[in-house]
N, CA, C and O atoms as a DFTB+ gen file, in Angstrom:
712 C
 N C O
     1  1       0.843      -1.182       0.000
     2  2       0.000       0.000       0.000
     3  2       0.886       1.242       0.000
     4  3       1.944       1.315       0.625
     5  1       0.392       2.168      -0.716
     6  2       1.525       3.545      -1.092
     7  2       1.233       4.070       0.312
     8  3       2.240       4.200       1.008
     9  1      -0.032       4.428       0.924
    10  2      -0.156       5.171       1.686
    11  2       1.012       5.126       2.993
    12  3       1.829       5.896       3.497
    13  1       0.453       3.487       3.217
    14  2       1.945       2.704       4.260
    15  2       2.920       3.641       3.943
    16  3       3.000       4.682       4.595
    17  1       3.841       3.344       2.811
    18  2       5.095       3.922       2.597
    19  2       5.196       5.352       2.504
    20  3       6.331       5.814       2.620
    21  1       4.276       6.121       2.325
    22  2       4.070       7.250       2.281
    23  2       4.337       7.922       4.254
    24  3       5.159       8.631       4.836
    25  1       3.346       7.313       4.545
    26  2       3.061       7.381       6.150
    27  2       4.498       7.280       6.893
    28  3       4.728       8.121       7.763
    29  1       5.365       6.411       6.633
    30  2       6.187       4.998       7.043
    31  2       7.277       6.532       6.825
    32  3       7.743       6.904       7.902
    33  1       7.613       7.225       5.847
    34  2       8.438       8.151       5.319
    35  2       8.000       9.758       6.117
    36  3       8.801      10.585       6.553
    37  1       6.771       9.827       6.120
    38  2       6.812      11.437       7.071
    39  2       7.133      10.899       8.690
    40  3       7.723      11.590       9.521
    41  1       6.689       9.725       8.897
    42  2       7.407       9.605      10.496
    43  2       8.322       8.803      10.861
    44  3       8.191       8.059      11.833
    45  1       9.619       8.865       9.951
    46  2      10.799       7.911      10.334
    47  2      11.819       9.084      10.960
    48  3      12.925       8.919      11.476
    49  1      11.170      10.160      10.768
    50  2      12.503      10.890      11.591
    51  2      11.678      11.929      12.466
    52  3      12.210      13.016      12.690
    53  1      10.409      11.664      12.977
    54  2       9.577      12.458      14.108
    55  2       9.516      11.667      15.493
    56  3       9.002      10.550      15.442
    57  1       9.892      12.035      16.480
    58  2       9.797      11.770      17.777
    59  2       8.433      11.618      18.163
    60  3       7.839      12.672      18.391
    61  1       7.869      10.675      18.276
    62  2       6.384      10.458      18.752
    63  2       5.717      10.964      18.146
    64  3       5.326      12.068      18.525
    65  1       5.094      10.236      16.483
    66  2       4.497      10.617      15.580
    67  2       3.038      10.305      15.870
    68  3       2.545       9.324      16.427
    69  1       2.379      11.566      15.266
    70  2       0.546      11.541      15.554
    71  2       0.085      11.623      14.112
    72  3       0.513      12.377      13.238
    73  1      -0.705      10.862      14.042
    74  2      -1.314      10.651      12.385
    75  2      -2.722      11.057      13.185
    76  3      -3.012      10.884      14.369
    77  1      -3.713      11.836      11.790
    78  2      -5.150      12.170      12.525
    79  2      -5.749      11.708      10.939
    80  3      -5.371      12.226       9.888
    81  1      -6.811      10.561      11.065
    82  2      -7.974      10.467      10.390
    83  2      -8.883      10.929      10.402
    84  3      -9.522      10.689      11.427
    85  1      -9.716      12.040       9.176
    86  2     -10.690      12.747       9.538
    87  2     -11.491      12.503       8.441
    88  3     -11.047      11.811       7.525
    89  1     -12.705      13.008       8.389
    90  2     -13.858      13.102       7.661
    91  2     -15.074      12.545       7.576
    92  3     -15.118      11.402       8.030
    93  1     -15.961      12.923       7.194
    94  2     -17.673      12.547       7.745
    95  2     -17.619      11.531       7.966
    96  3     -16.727      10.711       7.749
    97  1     -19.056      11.397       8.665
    98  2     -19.677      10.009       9.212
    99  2     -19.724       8.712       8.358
   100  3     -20.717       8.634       7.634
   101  1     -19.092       7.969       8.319
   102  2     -19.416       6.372       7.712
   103  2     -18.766       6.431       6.604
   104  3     -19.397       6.116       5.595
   105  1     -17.180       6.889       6.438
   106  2     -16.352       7.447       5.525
   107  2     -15.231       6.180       5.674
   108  3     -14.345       6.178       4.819
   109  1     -15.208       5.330       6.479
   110  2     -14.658       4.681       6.762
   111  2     -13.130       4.966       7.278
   112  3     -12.172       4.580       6.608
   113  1     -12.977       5.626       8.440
   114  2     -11.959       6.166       9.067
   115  2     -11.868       5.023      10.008
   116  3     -10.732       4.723       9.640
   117  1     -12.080       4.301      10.753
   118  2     -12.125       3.630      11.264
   119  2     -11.151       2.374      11.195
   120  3     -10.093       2.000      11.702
   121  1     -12.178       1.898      10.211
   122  2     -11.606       0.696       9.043
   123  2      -9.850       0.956       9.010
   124  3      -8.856       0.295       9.312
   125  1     -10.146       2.374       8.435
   126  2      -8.526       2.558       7.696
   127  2      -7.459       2.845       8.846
   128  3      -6.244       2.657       8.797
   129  1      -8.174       3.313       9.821
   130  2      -6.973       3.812      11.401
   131  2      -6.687       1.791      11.797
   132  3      -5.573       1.273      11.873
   133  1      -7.409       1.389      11.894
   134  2      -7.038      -0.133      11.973
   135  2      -6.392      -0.529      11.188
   136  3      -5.622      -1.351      11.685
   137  1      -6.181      -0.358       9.700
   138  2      -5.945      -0.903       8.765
   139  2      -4.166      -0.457       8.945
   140  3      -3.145      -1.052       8.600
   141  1      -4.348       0.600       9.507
   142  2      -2.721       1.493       9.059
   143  2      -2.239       1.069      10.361
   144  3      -1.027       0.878      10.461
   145  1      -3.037       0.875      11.457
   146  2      -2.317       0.489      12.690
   147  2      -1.700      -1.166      12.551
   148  3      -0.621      -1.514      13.032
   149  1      -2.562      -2.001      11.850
   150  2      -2.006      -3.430      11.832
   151  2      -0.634      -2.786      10.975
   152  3       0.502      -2.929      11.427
   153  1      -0.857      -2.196       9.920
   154  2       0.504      -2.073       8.877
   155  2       1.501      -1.616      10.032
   156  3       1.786      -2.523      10.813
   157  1       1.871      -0.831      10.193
   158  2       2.552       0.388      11.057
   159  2       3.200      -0.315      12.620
   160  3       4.210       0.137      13.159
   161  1       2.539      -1.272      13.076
   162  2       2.574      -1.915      14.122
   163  2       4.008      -2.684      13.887
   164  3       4.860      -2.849      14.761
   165  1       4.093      -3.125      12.500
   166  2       5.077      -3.735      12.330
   167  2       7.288      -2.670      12.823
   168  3       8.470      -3.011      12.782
   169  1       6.416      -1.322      13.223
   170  2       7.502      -0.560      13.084
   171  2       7.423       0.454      14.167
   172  3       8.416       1.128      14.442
   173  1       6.179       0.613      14.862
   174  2       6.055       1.422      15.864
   175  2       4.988       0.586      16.887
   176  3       4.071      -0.099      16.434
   177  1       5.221       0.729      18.157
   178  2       4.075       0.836      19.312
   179  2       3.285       1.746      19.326
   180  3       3.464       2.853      19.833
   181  1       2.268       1.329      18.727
   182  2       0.747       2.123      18.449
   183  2      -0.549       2.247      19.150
   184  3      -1.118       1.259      19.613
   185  1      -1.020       3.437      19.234
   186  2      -2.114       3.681      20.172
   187  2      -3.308       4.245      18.972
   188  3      -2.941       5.087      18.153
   189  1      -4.680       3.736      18.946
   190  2      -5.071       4.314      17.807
   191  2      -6.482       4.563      19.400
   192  3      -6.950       3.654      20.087
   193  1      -6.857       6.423      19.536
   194  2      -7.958       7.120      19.790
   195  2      -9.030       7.326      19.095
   196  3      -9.091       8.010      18.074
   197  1      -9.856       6.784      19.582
   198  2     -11.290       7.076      18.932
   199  2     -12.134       8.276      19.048
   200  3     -12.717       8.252      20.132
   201  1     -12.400       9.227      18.409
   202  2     -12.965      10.592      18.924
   203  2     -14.450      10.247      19.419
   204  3     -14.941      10.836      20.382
   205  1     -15.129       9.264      18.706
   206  2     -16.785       8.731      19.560
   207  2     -15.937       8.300      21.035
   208  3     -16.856       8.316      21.854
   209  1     -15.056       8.039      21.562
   210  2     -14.608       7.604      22.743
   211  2     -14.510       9.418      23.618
   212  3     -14.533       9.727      24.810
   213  1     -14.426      10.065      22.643
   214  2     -13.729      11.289      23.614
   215  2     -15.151      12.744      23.263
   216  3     -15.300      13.887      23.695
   217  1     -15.595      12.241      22.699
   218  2     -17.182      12.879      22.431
   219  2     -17.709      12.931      23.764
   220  3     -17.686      11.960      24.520
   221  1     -18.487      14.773      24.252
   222  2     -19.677      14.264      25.414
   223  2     -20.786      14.425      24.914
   224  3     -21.520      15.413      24.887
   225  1     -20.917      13.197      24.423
   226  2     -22.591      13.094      23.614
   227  2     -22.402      13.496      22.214
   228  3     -21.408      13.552      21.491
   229  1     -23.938      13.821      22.004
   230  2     -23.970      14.389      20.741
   231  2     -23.919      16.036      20.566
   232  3     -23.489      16.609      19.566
   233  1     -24.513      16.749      21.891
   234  2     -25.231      17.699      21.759
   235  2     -23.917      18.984      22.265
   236  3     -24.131      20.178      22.475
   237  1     -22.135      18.008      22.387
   238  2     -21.932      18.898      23.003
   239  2     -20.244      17.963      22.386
   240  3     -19.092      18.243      22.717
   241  1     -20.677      16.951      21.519
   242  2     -19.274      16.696      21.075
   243  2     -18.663      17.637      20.664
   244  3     -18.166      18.330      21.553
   245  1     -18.426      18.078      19.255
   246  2     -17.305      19.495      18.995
   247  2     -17.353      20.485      19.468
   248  3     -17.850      21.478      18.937
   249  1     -16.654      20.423      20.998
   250  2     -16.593      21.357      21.685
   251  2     -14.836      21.510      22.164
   252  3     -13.841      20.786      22.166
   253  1     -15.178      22.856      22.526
   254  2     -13.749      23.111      23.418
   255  2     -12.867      21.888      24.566
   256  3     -11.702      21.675      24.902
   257  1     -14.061      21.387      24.831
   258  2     -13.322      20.100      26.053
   259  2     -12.890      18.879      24.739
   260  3     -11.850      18.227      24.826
   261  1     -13.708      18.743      23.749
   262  2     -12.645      18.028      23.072
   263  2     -11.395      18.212      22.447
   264  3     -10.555      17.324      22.304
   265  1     -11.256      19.741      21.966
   266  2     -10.045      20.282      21.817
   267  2      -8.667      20.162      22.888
   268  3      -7.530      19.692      22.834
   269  1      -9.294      20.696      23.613
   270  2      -8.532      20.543      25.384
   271  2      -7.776      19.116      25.519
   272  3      -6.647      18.932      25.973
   273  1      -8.686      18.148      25.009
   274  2      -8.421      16.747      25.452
   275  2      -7.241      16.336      24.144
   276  3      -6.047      16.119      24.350
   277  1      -7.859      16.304      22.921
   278  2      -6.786      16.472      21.818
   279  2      -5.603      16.991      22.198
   280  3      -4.691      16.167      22.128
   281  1      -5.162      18.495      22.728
   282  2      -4.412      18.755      22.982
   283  2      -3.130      18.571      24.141
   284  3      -1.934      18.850      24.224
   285  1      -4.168      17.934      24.944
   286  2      -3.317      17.056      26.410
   287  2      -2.787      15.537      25.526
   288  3      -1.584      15.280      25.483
   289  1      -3.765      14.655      24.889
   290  2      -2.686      13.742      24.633
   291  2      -2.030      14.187      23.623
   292  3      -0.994      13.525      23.684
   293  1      -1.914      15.075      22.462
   294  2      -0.894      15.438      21.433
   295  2       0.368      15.648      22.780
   296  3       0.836      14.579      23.171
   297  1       0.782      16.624      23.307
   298  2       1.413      17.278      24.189
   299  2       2.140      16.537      24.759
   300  3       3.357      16.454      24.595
   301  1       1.153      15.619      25.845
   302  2       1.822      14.521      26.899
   303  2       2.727      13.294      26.007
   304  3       3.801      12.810      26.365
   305  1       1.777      12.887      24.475
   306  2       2.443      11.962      23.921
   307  2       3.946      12.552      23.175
   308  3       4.999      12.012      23.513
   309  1       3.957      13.611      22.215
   310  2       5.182      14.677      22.041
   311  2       6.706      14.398      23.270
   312  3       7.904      14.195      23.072
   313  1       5.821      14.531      24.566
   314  2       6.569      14.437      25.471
   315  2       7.024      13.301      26.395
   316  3       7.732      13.455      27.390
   317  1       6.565      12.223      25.973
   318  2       6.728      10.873      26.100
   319  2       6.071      11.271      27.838
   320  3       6.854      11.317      28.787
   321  1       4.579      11.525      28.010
   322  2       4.278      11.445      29.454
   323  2       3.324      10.930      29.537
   324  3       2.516      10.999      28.611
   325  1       3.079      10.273      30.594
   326  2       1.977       9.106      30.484
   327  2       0.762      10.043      30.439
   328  3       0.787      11.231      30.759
   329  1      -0.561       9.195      29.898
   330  2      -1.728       9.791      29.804
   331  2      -2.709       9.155      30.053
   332  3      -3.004       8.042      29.617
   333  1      -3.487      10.042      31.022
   334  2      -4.447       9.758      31.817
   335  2      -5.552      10.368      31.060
   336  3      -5.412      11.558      30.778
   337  1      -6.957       9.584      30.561
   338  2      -7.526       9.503      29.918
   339  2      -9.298       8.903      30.111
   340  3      -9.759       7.764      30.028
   341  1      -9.959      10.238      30.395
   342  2     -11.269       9.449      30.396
   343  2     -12.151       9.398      28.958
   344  3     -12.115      10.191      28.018
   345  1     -12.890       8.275      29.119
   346  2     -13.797       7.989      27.814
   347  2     -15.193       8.165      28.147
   348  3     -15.594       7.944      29.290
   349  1     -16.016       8.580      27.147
   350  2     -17.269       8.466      26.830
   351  2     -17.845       7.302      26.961
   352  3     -17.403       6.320      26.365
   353  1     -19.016       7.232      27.835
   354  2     -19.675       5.907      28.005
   355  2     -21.410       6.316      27.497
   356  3     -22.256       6.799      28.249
   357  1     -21.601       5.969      26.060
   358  2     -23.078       6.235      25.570
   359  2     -23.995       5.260      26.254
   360  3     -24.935       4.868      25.563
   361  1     -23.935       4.956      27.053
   362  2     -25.086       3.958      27.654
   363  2     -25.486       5.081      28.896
   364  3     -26.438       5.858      28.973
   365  1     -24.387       4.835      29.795
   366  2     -24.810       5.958      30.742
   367  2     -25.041       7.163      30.608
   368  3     -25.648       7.677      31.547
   369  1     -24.631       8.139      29.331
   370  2     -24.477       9.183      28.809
   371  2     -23.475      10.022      29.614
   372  3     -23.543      11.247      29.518
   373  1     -22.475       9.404      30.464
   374  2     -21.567      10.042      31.061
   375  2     -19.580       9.623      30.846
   376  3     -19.212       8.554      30.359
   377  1     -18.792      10.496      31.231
   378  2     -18.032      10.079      31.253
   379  2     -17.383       8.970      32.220
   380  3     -17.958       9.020      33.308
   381  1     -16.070       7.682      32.184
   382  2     -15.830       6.622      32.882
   383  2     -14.648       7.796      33.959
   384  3     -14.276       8.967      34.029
   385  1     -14.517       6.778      34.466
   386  2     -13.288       7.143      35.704
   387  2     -11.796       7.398      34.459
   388  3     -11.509       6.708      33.481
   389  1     -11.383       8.139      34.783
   390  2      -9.772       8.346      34.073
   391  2      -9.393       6.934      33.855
   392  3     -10.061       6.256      34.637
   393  1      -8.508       6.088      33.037
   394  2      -8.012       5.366      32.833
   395  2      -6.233       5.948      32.274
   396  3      -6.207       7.123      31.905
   397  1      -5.089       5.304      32.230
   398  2      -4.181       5.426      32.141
   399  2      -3.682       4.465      30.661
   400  3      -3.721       3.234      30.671
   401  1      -3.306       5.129      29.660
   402  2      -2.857       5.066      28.252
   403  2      -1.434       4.371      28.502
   404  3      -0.394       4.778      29.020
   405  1      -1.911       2.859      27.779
   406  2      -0.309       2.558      27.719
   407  2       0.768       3.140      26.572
   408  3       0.398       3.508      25.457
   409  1       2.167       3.163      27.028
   410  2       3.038       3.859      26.715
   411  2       2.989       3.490      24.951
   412  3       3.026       2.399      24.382
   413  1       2.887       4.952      24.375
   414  2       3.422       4.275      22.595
   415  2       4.129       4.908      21.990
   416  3       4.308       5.961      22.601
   417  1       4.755       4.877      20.948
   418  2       5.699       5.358      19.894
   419  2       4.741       6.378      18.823
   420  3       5.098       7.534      18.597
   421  1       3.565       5.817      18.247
   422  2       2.708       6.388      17.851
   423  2       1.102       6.407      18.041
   424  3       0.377       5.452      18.321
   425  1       0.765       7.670      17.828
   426  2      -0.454       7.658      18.191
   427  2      -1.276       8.125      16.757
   428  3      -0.785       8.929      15.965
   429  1      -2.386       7.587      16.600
   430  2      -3.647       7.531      15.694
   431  2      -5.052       7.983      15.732
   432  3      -5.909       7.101      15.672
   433  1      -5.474       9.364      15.831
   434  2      -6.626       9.758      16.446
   435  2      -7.348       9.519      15.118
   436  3      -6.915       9.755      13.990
   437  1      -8.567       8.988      15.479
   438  2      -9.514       8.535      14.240
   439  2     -10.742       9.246      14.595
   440  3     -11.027       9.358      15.787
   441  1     -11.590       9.799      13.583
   442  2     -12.883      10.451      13.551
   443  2     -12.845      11.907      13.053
   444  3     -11.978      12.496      12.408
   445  1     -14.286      12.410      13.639
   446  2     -14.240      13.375      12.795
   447  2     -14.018      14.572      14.151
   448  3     -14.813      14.703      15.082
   449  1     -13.003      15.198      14.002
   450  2     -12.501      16.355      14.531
   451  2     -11.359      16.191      15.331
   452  3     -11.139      16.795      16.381
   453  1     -10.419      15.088      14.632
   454  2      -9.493      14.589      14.244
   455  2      -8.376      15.972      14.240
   456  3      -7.851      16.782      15.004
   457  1      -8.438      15.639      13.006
   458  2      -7.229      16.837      12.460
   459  2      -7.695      18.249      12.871
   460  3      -7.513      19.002      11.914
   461  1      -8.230      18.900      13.933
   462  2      -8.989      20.444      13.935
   463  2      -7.497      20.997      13.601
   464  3      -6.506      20.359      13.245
   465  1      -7.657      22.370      13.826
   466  2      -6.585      23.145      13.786
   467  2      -5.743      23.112      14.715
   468  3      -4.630      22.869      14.248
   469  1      -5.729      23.304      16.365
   470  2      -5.625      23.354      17.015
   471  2      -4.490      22.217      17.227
   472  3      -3.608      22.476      18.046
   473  1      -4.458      21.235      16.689
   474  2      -3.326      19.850      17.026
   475  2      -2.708      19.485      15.961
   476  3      -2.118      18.405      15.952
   477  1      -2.719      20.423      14.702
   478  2      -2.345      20.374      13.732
   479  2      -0.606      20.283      14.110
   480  3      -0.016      19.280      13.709
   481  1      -0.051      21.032      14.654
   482  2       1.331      21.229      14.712
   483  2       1.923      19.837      15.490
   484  3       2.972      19.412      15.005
   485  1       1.527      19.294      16.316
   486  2       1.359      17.983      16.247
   487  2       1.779      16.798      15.602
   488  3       2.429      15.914      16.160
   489  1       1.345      16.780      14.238
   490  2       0.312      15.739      13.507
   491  2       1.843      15.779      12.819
   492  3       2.545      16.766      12.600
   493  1       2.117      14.348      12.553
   494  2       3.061      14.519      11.394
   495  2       2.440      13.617      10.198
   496  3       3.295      13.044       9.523
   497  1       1.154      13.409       9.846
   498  2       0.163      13.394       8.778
   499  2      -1.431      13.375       9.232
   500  3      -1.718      12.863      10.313
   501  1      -2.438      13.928       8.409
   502  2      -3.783      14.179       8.232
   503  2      -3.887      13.939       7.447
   504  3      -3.216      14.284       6.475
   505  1      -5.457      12.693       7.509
   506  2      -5.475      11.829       6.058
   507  2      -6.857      12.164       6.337
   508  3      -7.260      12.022       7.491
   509  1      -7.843      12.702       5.198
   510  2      -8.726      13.273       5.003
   511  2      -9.414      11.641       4.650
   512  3      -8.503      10.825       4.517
   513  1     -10.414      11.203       4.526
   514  2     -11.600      10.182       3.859
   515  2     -12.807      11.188       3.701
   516  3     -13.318      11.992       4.480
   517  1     -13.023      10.890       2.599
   518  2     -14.541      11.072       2.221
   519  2     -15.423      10.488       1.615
   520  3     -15.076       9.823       0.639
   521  1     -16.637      10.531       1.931
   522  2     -18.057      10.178       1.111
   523  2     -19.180      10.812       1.125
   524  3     -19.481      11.615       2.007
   525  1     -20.135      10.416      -0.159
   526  2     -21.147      11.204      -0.281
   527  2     -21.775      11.154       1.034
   528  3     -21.478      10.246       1.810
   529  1     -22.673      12.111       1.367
   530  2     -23.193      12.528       2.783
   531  2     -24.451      11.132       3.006
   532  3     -24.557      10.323       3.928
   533  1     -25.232      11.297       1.797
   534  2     -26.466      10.225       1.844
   535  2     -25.767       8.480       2.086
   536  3     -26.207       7.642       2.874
   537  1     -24.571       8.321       1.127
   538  2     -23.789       6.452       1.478
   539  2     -22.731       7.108       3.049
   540  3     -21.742       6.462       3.393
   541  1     -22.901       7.638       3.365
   542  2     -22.419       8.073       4.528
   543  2     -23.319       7.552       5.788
   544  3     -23.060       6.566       6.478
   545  1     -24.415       8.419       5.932
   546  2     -25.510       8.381       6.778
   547  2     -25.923       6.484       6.739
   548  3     -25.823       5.600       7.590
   549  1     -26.407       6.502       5.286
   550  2     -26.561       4.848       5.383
   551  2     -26.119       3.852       5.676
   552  3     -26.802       2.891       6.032
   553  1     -24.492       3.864       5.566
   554  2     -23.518       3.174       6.831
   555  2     -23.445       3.152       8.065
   556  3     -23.084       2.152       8.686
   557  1     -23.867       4.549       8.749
   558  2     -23.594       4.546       9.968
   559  2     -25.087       3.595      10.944
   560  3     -25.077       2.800      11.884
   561  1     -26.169       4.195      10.127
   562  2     -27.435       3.614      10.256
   563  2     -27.812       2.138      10.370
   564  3     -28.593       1.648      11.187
   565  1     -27.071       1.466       9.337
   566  2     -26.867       0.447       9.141
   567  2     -25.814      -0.628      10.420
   568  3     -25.987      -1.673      11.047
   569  1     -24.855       0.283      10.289
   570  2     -23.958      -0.093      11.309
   571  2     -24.588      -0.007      13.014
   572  3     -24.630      -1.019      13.713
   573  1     -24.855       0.783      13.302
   574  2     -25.432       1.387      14.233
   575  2     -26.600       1.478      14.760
   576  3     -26.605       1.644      15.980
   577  1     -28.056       1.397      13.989
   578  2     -28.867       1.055      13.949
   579  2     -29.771       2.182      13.049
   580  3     -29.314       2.664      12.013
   581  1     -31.036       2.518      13.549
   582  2     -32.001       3.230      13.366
   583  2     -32.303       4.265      13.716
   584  3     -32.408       5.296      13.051
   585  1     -32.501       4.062      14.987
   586  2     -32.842       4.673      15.870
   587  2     -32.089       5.844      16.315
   588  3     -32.652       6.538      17.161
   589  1     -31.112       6.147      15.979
   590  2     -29.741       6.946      16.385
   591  2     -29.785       8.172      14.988
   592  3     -28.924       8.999      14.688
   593  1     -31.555       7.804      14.119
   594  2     -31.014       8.339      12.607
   595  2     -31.546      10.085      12.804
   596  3     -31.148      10.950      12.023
   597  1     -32.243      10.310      13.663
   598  2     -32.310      11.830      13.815
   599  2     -31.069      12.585      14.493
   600  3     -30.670      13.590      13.905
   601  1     -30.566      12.286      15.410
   602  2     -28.754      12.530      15.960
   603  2     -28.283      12.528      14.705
   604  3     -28.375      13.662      14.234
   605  1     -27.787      11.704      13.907
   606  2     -27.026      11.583      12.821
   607  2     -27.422      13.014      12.034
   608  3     -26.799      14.058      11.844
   609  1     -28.766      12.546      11.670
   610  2     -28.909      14.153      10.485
   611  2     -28.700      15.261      11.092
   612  3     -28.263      16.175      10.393
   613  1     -28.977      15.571      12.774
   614  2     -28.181      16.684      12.931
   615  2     -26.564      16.821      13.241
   616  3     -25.922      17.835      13.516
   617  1     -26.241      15.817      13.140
   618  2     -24.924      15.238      13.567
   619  2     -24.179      15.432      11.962
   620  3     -22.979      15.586      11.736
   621  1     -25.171      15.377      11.086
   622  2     -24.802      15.591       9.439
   623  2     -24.312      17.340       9.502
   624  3     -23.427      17.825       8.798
   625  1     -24.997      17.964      10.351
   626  2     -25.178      19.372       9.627
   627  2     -23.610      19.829      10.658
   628  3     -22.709      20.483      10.133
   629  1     -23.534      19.385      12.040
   630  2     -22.958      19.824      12.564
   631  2     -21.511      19.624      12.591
   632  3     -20.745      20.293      13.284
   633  1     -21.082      18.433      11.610
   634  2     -19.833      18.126      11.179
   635  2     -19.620      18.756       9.586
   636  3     -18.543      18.661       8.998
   637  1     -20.946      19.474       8.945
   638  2     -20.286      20.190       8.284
   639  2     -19.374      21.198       8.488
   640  3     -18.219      21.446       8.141
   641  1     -20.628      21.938       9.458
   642  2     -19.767      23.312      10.029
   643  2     -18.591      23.374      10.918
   644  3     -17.949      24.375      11.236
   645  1     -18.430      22.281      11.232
   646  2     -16.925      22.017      12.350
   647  2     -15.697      22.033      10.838
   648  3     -14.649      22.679      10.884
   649  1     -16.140      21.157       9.545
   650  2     -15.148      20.699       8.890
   651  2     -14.879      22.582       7.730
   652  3     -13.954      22.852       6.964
   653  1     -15.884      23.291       8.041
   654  2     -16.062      24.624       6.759
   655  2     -15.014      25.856       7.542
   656  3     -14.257      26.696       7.054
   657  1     -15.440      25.451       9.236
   658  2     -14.492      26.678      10.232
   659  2     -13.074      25.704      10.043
   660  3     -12.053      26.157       9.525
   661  1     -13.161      24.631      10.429
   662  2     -11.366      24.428      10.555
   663  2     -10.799      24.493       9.064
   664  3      -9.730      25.065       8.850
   665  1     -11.563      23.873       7.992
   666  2     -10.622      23.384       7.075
   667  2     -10.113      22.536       6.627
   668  3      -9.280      22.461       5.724
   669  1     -10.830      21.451       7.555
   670  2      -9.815      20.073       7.683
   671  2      -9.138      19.685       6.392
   672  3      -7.918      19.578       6.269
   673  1     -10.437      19.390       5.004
   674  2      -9.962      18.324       4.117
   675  2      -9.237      19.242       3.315
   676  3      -8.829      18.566       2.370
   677  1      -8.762      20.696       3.140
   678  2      -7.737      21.507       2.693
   679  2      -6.407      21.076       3.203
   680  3      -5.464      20.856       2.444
   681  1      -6.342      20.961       4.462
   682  2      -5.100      21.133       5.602
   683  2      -4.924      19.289       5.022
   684  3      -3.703      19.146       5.090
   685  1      -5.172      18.709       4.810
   686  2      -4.924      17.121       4.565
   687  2      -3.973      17.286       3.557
   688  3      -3.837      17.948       2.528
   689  1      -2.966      15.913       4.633
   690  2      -1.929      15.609       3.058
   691  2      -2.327      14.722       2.259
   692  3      -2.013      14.624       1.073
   693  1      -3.192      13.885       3.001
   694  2      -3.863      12.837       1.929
   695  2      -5.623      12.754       1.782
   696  3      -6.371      12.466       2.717
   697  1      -5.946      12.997       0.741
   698  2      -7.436      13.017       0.329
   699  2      -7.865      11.956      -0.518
   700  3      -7.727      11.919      -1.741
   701  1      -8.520      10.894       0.379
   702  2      -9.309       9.720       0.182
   703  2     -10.532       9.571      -0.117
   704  3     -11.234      10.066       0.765
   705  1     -11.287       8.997      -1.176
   706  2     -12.638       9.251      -1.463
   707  2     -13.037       7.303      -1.319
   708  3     -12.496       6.426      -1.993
   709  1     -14.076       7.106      -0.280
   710  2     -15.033       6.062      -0.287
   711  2     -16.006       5.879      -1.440
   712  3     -16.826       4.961      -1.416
């Protein structure tokens, strides 16, 4: 895979390299942060973050506390310091007790608000994915269920406007289409 070697080449000479997967819902960022972590594994100790893990909710995910949080593990990981880390628990609709991040070489934030601006300096690649908005929605639906499909459509509008203020799929070195 080019991307591998591509990837494999911007972080052979960065000290605790952060790759950020970004772009809409059911774009398959996911897939591919796994996909690059099995590859990559072969050459670094890898941590791949889930942004639905670091989301509070729906009504209040792209917010400043997720920035905040982006920016503590970019920082702490940069600085080889351990990281203490709470996650999103959608059942309870609350956050878990802090948990403690085992130690890695690289880290992989996957989802959408991923790459913001803010952790850009960071990042030693941003890999943009995209898909049409409608085979978008229908993946996640599918995946996910039904019931979750009014969140989503406003969850559609509100990852536009997160992706039109930062910029993301401009600021990407790599632009992927599903």
């Amino acid at each position: 895979m080019e991307l591998i070697a591509a990837l494999l080449d911007l972080c052979k000479d960065v000290a605790q390299p952060i790759i950020a997967i970004d772009g809409p819902a059911g774009a398959g960022k996911t897939t591919l942060a796994h996909d690059i972590k099995l590859a990559l594994a072969q050459h670094y100790v890898v941590t791949e973050i889930h942004m639905d893990d670091l989301y509070d909710g729906w009504d209040n995910a792209l917010s400043t506390q997720l920035t905040e949080t982006l920016l503590h593990i970019a920082h702490s990981h940069k600085n080889v310091r351990k990281i203490s880390l709470s996650t999103y628990d959608w059942n309870s609709g609350s956050f878990l007790p802090a948990t403690e991040l085992a130690q890695s070489e690289l880290i992989i934030f996957e989802g959408v608000g991923s790459g913001q601006l803010a952790i850009r300096e960071y990042l030693s690649a941003l890999i943009w994915i995209d898909i049409d908005e409608s085979e978008g929605l229908a993946r996640v639906l599918a995946r996910d269920g039904k019931e979750i499909e009014s969140h989503m459509k406003e969850w559609l509008a509100t990852q536009e406007q997160h992706f039109r203020k930062e910029g993301t799929q401009n600021a990407a070195d790599f632009v992927l289409t599903t």
